Coordinates of C-alpha atoms and ligand atoms in Angstrom, one line a residue:
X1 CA 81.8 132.4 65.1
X2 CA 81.3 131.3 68.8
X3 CA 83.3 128.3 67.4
X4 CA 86.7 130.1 66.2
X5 CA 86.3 132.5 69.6
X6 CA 86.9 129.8 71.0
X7 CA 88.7 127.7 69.4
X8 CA 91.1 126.6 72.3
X9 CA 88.7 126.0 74.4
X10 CA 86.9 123.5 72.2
X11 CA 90.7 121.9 71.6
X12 CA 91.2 121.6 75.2
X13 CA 87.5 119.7 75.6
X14 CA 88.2 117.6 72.8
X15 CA 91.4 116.4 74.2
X16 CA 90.8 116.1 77.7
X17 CA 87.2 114.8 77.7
X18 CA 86.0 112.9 74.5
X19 CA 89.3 111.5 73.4
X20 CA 89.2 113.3 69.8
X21 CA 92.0 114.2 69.7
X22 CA 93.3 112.1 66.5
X23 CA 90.4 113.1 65.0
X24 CA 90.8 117.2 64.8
X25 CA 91.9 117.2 61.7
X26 CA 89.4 114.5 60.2
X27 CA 86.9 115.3 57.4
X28 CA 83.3 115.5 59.1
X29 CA 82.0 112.8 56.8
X30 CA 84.3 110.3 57.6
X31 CA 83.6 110.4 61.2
X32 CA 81.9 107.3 62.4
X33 CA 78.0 107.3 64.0
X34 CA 79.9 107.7 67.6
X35 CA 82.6 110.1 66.8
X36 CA 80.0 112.3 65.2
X37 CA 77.7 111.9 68.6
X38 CA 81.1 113.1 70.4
X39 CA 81.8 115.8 68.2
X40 CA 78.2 117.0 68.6
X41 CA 79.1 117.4 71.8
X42 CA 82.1 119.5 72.3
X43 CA 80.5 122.1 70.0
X44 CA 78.0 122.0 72.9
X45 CA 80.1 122.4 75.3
X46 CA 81.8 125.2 73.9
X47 CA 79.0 127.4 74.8
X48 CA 79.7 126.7 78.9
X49 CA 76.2 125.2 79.3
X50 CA 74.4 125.1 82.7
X51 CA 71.8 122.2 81.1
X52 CA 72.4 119.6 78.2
X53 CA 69.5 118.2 76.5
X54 CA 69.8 115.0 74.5
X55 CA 67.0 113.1 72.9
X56 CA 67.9 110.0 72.5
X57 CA 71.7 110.5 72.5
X58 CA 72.9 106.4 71.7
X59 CA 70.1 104.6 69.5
X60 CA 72.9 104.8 66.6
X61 CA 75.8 103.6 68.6
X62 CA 76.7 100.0 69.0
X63 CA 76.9 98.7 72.3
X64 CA 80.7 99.9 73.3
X65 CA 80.4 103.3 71.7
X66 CA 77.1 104.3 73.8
X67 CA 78.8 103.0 76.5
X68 CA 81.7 105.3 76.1
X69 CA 79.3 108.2 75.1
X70 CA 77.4 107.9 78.2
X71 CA 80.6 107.7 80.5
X72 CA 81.9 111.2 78.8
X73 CA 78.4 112.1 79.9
X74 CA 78.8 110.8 83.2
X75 CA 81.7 113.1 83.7
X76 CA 80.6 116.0 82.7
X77 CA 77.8 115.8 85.2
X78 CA 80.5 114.7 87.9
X79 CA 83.5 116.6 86.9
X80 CA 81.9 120.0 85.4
X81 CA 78.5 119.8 87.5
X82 CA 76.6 120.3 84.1
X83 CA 73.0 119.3 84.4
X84 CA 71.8 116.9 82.4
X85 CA 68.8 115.5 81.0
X86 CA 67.9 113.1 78.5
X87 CA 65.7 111.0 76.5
X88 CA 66.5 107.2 76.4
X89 CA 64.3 104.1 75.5
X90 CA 67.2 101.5 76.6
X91 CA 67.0 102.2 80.6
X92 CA 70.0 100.0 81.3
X93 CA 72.8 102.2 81.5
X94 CA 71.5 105.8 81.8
X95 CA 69.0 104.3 85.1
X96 CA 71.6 103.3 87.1
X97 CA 73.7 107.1 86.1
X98 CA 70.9 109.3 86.6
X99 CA 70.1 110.4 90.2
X100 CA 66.2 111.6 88.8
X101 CA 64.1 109.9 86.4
X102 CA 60.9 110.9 85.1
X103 CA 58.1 109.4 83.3
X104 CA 56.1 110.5 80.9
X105 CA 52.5 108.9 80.0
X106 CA 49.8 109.4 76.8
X107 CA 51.2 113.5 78.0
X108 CA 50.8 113.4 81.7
X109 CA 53.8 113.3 83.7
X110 CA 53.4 110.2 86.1
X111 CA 56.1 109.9 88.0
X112 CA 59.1 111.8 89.2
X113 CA 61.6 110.4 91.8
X114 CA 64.9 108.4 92.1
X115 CA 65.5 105.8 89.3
X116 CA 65.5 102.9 91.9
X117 CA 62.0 103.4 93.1
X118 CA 60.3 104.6 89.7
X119 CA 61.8 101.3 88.0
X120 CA 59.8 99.2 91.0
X121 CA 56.9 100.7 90.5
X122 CA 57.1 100.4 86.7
X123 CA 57.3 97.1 87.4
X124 CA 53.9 96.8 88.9
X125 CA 51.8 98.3 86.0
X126 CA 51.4 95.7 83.0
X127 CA 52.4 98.1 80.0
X128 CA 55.6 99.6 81.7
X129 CA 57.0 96.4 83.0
X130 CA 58.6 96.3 79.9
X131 CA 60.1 99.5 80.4
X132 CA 62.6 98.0 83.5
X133 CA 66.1 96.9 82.4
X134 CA 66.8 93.3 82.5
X135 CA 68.8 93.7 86.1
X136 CA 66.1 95.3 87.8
X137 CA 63.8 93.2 86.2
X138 CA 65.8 89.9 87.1
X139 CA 65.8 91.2 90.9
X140 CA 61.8 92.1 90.9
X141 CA 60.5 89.0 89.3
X142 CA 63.5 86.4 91.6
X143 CA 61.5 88.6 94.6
X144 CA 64.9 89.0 95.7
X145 CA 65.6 92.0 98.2
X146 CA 68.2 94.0 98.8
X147 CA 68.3 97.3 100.0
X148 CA 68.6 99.5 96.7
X149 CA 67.6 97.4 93.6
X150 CA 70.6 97.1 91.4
X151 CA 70.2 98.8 88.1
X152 CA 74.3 98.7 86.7
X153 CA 76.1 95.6 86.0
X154 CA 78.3 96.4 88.8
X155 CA 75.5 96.8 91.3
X156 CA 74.3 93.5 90.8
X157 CA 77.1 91.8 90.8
X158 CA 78.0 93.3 94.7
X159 CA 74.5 92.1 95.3
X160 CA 75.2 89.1 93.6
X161 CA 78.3 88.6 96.1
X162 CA 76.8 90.1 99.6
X163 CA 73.7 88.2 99.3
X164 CA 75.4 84.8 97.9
X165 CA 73.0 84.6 95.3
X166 CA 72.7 81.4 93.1
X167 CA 70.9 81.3 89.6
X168 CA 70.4 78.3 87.6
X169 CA 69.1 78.2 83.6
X170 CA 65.9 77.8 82.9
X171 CA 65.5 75.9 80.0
X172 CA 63.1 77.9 77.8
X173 CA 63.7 75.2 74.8
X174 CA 62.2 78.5 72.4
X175 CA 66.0 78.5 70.6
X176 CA 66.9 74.9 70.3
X177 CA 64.4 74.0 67.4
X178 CA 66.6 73.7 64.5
X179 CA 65.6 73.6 60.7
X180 CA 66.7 70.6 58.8
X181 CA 69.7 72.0 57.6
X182 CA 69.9 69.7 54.2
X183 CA 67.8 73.1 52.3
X184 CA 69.1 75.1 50.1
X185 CA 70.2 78.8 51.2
X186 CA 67.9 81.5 50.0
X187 CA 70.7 83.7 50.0
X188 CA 74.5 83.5 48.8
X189 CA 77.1 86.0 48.9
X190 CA 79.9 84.6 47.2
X191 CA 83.5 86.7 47.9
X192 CA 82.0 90.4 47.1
X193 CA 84.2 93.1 47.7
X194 CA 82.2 96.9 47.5
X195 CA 83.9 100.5 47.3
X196 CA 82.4 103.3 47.5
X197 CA 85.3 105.2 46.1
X198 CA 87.0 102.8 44.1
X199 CA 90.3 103.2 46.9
X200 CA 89.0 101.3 50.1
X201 CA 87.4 98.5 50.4
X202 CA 84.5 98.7 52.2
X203 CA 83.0 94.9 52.3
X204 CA 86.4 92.4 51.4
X205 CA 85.8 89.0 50.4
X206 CA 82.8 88.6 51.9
X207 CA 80.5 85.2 51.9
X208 CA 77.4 84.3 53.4
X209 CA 74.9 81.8 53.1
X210 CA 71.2 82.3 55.0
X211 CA 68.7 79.2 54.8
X212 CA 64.8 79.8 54.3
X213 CA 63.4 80.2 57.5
X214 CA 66.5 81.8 59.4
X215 CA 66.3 84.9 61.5
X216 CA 69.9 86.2 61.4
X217 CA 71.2 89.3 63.2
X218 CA 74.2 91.1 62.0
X219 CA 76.3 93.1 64.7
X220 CA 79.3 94.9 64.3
X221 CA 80.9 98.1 65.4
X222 CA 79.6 101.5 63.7
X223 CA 81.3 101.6 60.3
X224 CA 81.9 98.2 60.0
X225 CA 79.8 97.9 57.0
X226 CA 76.7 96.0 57.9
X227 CA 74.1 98.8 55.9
X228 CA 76.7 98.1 53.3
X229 CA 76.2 94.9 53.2
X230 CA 72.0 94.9 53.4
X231 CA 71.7 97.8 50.4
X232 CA 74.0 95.2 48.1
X233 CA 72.0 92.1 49.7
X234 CA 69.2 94.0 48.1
X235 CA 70.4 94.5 45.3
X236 CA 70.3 98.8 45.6
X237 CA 73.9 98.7 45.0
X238 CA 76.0 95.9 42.9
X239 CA 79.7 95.3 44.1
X240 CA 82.9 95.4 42.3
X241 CA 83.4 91.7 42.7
X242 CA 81.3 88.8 43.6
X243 CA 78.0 87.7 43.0
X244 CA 74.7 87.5 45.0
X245 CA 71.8 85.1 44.5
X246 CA 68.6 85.1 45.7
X247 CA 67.7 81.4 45.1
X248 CA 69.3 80.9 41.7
X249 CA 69.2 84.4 40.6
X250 CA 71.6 87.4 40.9
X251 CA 69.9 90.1 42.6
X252 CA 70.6 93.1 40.4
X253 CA 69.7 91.0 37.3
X254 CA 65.9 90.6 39.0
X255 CA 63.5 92.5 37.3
X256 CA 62.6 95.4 40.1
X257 CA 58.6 94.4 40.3
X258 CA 59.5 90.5 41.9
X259 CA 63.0 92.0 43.7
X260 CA 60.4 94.0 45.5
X261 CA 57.5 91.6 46.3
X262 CA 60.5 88.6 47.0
X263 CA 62.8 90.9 49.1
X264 CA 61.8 93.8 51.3
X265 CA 64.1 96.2 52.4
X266 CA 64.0 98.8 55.5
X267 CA 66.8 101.0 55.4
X268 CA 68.5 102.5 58.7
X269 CA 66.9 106.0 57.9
X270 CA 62.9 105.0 56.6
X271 CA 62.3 108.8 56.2
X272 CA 64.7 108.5 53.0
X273 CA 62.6 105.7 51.6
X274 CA 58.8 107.9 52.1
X275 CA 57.4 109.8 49.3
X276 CA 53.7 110.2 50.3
X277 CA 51.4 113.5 51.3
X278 CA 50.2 110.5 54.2
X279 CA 50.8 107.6 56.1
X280 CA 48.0 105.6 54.7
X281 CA 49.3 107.1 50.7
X282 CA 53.0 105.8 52.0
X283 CA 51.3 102.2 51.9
X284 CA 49.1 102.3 48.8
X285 CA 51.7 103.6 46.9
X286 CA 53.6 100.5 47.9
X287 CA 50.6 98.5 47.5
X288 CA 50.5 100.0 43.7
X289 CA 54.1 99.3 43.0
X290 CA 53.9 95.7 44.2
X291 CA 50.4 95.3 41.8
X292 CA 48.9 93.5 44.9
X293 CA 45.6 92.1 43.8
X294 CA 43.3 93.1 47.1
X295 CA 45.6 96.1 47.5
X296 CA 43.2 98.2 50.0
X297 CA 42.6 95.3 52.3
X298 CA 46.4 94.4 52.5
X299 CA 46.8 98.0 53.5
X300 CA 44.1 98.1 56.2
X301 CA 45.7 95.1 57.2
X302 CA 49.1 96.8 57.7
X303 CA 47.9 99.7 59.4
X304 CA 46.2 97.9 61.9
X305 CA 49.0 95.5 62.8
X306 CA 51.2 98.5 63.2
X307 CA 48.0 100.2 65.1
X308 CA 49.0 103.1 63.0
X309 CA 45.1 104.0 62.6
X310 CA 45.6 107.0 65.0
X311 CA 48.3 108.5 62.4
X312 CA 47.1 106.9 58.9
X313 CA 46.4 111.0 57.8
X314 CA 49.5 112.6 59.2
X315 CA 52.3 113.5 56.7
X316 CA 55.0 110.5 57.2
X317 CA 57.8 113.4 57.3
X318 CA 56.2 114.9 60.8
X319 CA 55.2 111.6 62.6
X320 CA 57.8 110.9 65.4
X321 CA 61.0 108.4 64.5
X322 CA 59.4 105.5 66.1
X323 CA 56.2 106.1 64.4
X324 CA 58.0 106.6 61.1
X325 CA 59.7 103.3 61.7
X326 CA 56.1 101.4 62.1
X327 CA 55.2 102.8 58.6
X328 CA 58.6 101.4 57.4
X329 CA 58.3 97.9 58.6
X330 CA 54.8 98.0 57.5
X331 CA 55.7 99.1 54.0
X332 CA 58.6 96.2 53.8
X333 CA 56.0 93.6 55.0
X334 CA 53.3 94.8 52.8
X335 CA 53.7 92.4 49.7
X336 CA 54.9 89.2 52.5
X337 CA 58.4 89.0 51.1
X338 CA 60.3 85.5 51.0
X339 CA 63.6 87.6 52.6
X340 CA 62.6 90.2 54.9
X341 CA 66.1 92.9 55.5
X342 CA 65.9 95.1 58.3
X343 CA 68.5 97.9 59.2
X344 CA 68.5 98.8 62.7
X345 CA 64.9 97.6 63.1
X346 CA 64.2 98.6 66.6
X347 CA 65.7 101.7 66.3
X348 CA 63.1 104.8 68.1
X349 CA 61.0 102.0 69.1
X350 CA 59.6 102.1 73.2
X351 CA 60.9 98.7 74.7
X352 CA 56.9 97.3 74.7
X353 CA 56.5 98.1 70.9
X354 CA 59.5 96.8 70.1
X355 CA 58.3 93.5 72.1
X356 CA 54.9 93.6 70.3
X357 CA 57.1 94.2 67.0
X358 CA 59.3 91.1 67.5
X359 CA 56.8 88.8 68.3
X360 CA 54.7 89.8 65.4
X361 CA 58.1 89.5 63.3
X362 CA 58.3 85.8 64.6
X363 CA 55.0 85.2 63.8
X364 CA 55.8 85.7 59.5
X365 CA 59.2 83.9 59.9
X366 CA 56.9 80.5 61.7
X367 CA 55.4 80.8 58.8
X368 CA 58.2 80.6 56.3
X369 CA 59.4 83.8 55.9
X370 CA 63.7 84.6 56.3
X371 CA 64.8 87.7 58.0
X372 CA 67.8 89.1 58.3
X373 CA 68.8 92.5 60.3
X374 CA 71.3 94.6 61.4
X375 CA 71.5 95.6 65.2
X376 CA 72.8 97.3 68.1
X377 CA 69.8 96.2 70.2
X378 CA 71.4 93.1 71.9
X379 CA 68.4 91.8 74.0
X380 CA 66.5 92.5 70.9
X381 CA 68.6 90.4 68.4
X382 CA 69.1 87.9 72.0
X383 CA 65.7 87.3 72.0
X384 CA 64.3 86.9 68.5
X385 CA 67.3 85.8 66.4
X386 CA 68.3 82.3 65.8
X387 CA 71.6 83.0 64.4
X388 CA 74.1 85.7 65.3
X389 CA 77.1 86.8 63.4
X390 CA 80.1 89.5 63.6
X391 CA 80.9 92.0 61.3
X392 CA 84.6 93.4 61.6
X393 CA 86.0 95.3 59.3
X394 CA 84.2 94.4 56.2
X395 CA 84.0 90.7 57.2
X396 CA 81.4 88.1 58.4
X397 CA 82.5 85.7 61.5
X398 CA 81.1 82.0 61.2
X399 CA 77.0 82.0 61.8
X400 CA 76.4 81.2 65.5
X401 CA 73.5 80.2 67.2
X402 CA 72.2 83.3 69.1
X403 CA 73.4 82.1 72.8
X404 CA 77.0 80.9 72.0
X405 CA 77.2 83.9 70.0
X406 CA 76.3 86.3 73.2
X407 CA 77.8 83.8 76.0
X408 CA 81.5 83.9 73.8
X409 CA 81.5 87.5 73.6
X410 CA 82.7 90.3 75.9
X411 CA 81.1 93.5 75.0
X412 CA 78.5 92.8 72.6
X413 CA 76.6 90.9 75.4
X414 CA 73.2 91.4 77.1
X415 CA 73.5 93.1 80.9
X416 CA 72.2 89.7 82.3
X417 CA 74.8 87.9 80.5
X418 CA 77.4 90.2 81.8
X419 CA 76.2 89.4 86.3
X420 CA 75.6 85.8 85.4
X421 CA 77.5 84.4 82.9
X422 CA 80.4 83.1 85.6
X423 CA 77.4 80.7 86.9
X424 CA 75.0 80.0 83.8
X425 CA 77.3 80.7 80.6
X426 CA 74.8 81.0 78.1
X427 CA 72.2 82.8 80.1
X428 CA 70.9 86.1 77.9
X429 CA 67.6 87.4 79.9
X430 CA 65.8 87.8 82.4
X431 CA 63.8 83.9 82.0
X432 CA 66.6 82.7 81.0
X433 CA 67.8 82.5 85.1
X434 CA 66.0 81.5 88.3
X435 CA 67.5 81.5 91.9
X436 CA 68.5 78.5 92.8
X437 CA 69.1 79.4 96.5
X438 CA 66.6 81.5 98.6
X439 CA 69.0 83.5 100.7
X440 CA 66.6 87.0 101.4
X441 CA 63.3 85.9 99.9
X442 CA 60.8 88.0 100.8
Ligands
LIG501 N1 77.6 106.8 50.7 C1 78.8 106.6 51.2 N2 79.9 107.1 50.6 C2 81.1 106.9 51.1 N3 81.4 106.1 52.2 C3 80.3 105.6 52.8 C4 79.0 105.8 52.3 N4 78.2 105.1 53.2 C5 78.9 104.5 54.1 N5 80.2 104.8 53.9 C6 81.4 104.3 54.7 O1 81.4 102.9 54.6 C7 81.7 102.3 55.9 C8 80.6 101.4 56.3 O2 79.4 102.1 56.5 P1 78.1 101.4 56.9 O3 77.0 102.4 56.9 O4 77.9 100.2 56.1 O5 78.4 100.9 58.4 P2 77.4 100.3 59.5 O6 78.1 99.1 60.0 O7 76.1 100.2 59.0 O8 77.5 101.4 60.7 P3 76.4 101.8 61.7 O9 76.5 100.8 62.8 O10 76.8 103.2 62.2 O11 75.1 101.9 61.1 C9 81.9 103.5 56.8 O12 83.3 103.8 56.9 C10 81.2 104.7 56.1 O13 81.8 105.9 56.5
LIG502 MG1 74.3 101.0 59.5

């Protein structure tokens, strides 16, 4: 009822301030991930709020959508003098917006001051140095001084200007090793088209082709079809047209017991995939399913790799979303899959778990295993995959090799690619640069 009282006022928000206008008269469901986030929103501000609280607002918007979800926010703070406080894991936009940041550690509260000076001195402490955006972080570890570190793209770049800063690459030779290409793929998708409802098109004419060993990120817009695409790659789903081979065979025609134990799948929401009383049951029912011979010591295995032991006896429905996706990837590595599909991997994760996660993804693909995921963490995918590619619309771009993919695009780009891609084009992170001048060393 608060909504039809005021029903103008919510048409007057929605036009003025989140740009929803052509979408009033729009079913709910057909709303993508950031429309809904925006939509959320103006049925908050309906009820004239002095405070908004968000917990973790964009970790289901791709890179352009957050951004424009965190600019409405930016003007509702400026414009209607709303307070506002949220929960974030990527610092790099919402640092350099808020004026206050606080810090919360193992349930203390550890620090509470301006952005600029919390980010330093998260610098300094081992575990949170992960924590700092790649600006900040680029400024700190070049020791270069200015007299508020930068934390937005545009900050740095005036610094950047005023201070004459030079970078150079630093070769870090991690992305050049190349597979010999001559293998056969692993995975083909051979023109597929998928409807859900028979009327549009979803996927068109897709193909694909993944070679063993590969670690390929998907990106796209929200809606563009990339869990699509994973649920069919895993054969959950079987498209109108096309065919999909894993190897030599067609997915959906592989009997379920080796699809499972040859092709693990995490979905975007791991809750929907749990059906345990516990976290440790969530992993030996898996273990069951997959028949694994030394089932108990696989799942000991898992559960300390994930370092889930503190939570092994919790219910898997009341763990938080970053816990619940440990248990996820845990459950899709469980039987060592040849092709490892991950949607929205890093989603919920705290930026050192989701280092530790990477690293210990790249350890199973050294050692043969293929990975494929779909993300809209671009440092993440910058840093771990070998091979980028596009989704529009229902269709792939060409494979790239992860830095032509991120130095030839615009706005799905890291932040460091954004301040220094006019001097080193296919710079992604932080090591990627050093200062090639010493103007204000200190
Ligand atoms: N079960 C469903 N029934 C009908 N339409 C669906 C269903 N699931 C997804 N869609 C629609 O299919 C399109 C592609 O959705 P999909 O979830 O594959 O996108 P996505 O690229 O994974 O998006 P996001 O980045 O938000 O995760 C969207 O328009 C979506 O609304
Ligand atoms: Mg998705």
């Amino acid at each position: 009822s608060l909504y039809f009282s005021s029903i103008e006022a919510l048409l007057k928000i929605s036009n003025s301030f989140l740009g929803l206008d052509q979408n009033l008269d729009r079913q709910i469901h057909q709303l993508s991930g950031g429309q809904l986030q925006l939509v959320n929103l103006a049925s908050v501000l309906i009820l004239r709020p002095k405070l908004i609280l968000l917990d973790e607002p964009t970790s289901q918007l791709d890179p352009p959508t957050a951004q424009h979800f965190l600019t409405v926010l930016g003007r509702i703070n400026q414009e209607l003098g709303i307070t506002i406080m949220l929960t974030e894991h990527r610092l790099s936009t919402v640092a350099a917006m808020a004026n206050r940041m606080i810090l919360l550690q193992d349930y203390h509260l550890t620090f509470d001051g301006d952005p600029h000076s919390g980010l330093a001195k998260m610098a300094t402490d081992a575990h949170l140095t992960y924590f700092v955006p790649s600006i900040p972080k680029l400024f700190l570890d070049q020791q270069i001084r200015t007299s508020q570190l930068p934390i937005s793209v545009a900050d740095a770049q005036s610094a950047i200007r005023t201070h004459h800063l030079q970078f150079q690459s630093v070769t870090t030779g991690g992305k050049v090793a190349q597979l010999p290409p001559a293998e056969k793929p692993i995975l083909t998708v051979n023109n597929i088209s998928f409807s859900f409802d028979g009327q549009h098109n979803v996927l068109h004419h897709l193909n694909l082709a993944i070679n063993p060993g590969t670690w390929l990120a998907i990106i796209g817009k929200n809606g563009s079809g990339k869990s699509t695409l994973l649920t069919l790659i895993c054969g959950l789903m079987t498209p109108q047209h096309g065919k999909i081979r894993f190897v030599h065979q067609l997915v959906w025609k592989m009997a379920i017991n080796q699809r499972m134990a040859k092709l693990a799948f995490l979905s975007q929401t791991p809750r929907l995939q749990f059906t345990a009383d516990t976290v440790r049951e969530e992993l030996e029912v898996q273990a069951a399913e997959l028949r694994l011979p030394d089932a108990k010591a696989q799942v000991d295995h898992m559960i300390n790799q994930f370092h889930l032991n503190r939570i092994e006896k919790q219910n898997p429905f009341d763990i938080s979303g970053g816990q619940q996706q440990l248990v996820g990837l845990a459950i899709a590595l469980m039987a060592t899959p040849d092709l490892l599909v991950l949607d929205e991997p890093t989603k919920g994760l705290d930026p050192y778990t989701k280092i530790q996660v990477g690293n210990l993804l790249k350890q199973y693909q050294q050692a043969g295993m293929t990975i494929v995921i779909a993300s809209h963490d671009m440092e993440f995918c910058a840093k771990f995959a070998d091979k980028c590619t596009f989704m529009f619309d229902g269709h792939l771009n060409t494979l790239l090799a992860t830095q032509s993919f991120f130095a030839d695009n615009f706005f799905f780009t890291t932040p460091i690619n954004r301040i220094a891609r006019d001097q080193v084009k296919d710079a992604l992170l932080p090591v990627d640069l050093k200062l090639a001048n010493h103007p204000e060393r200190g």
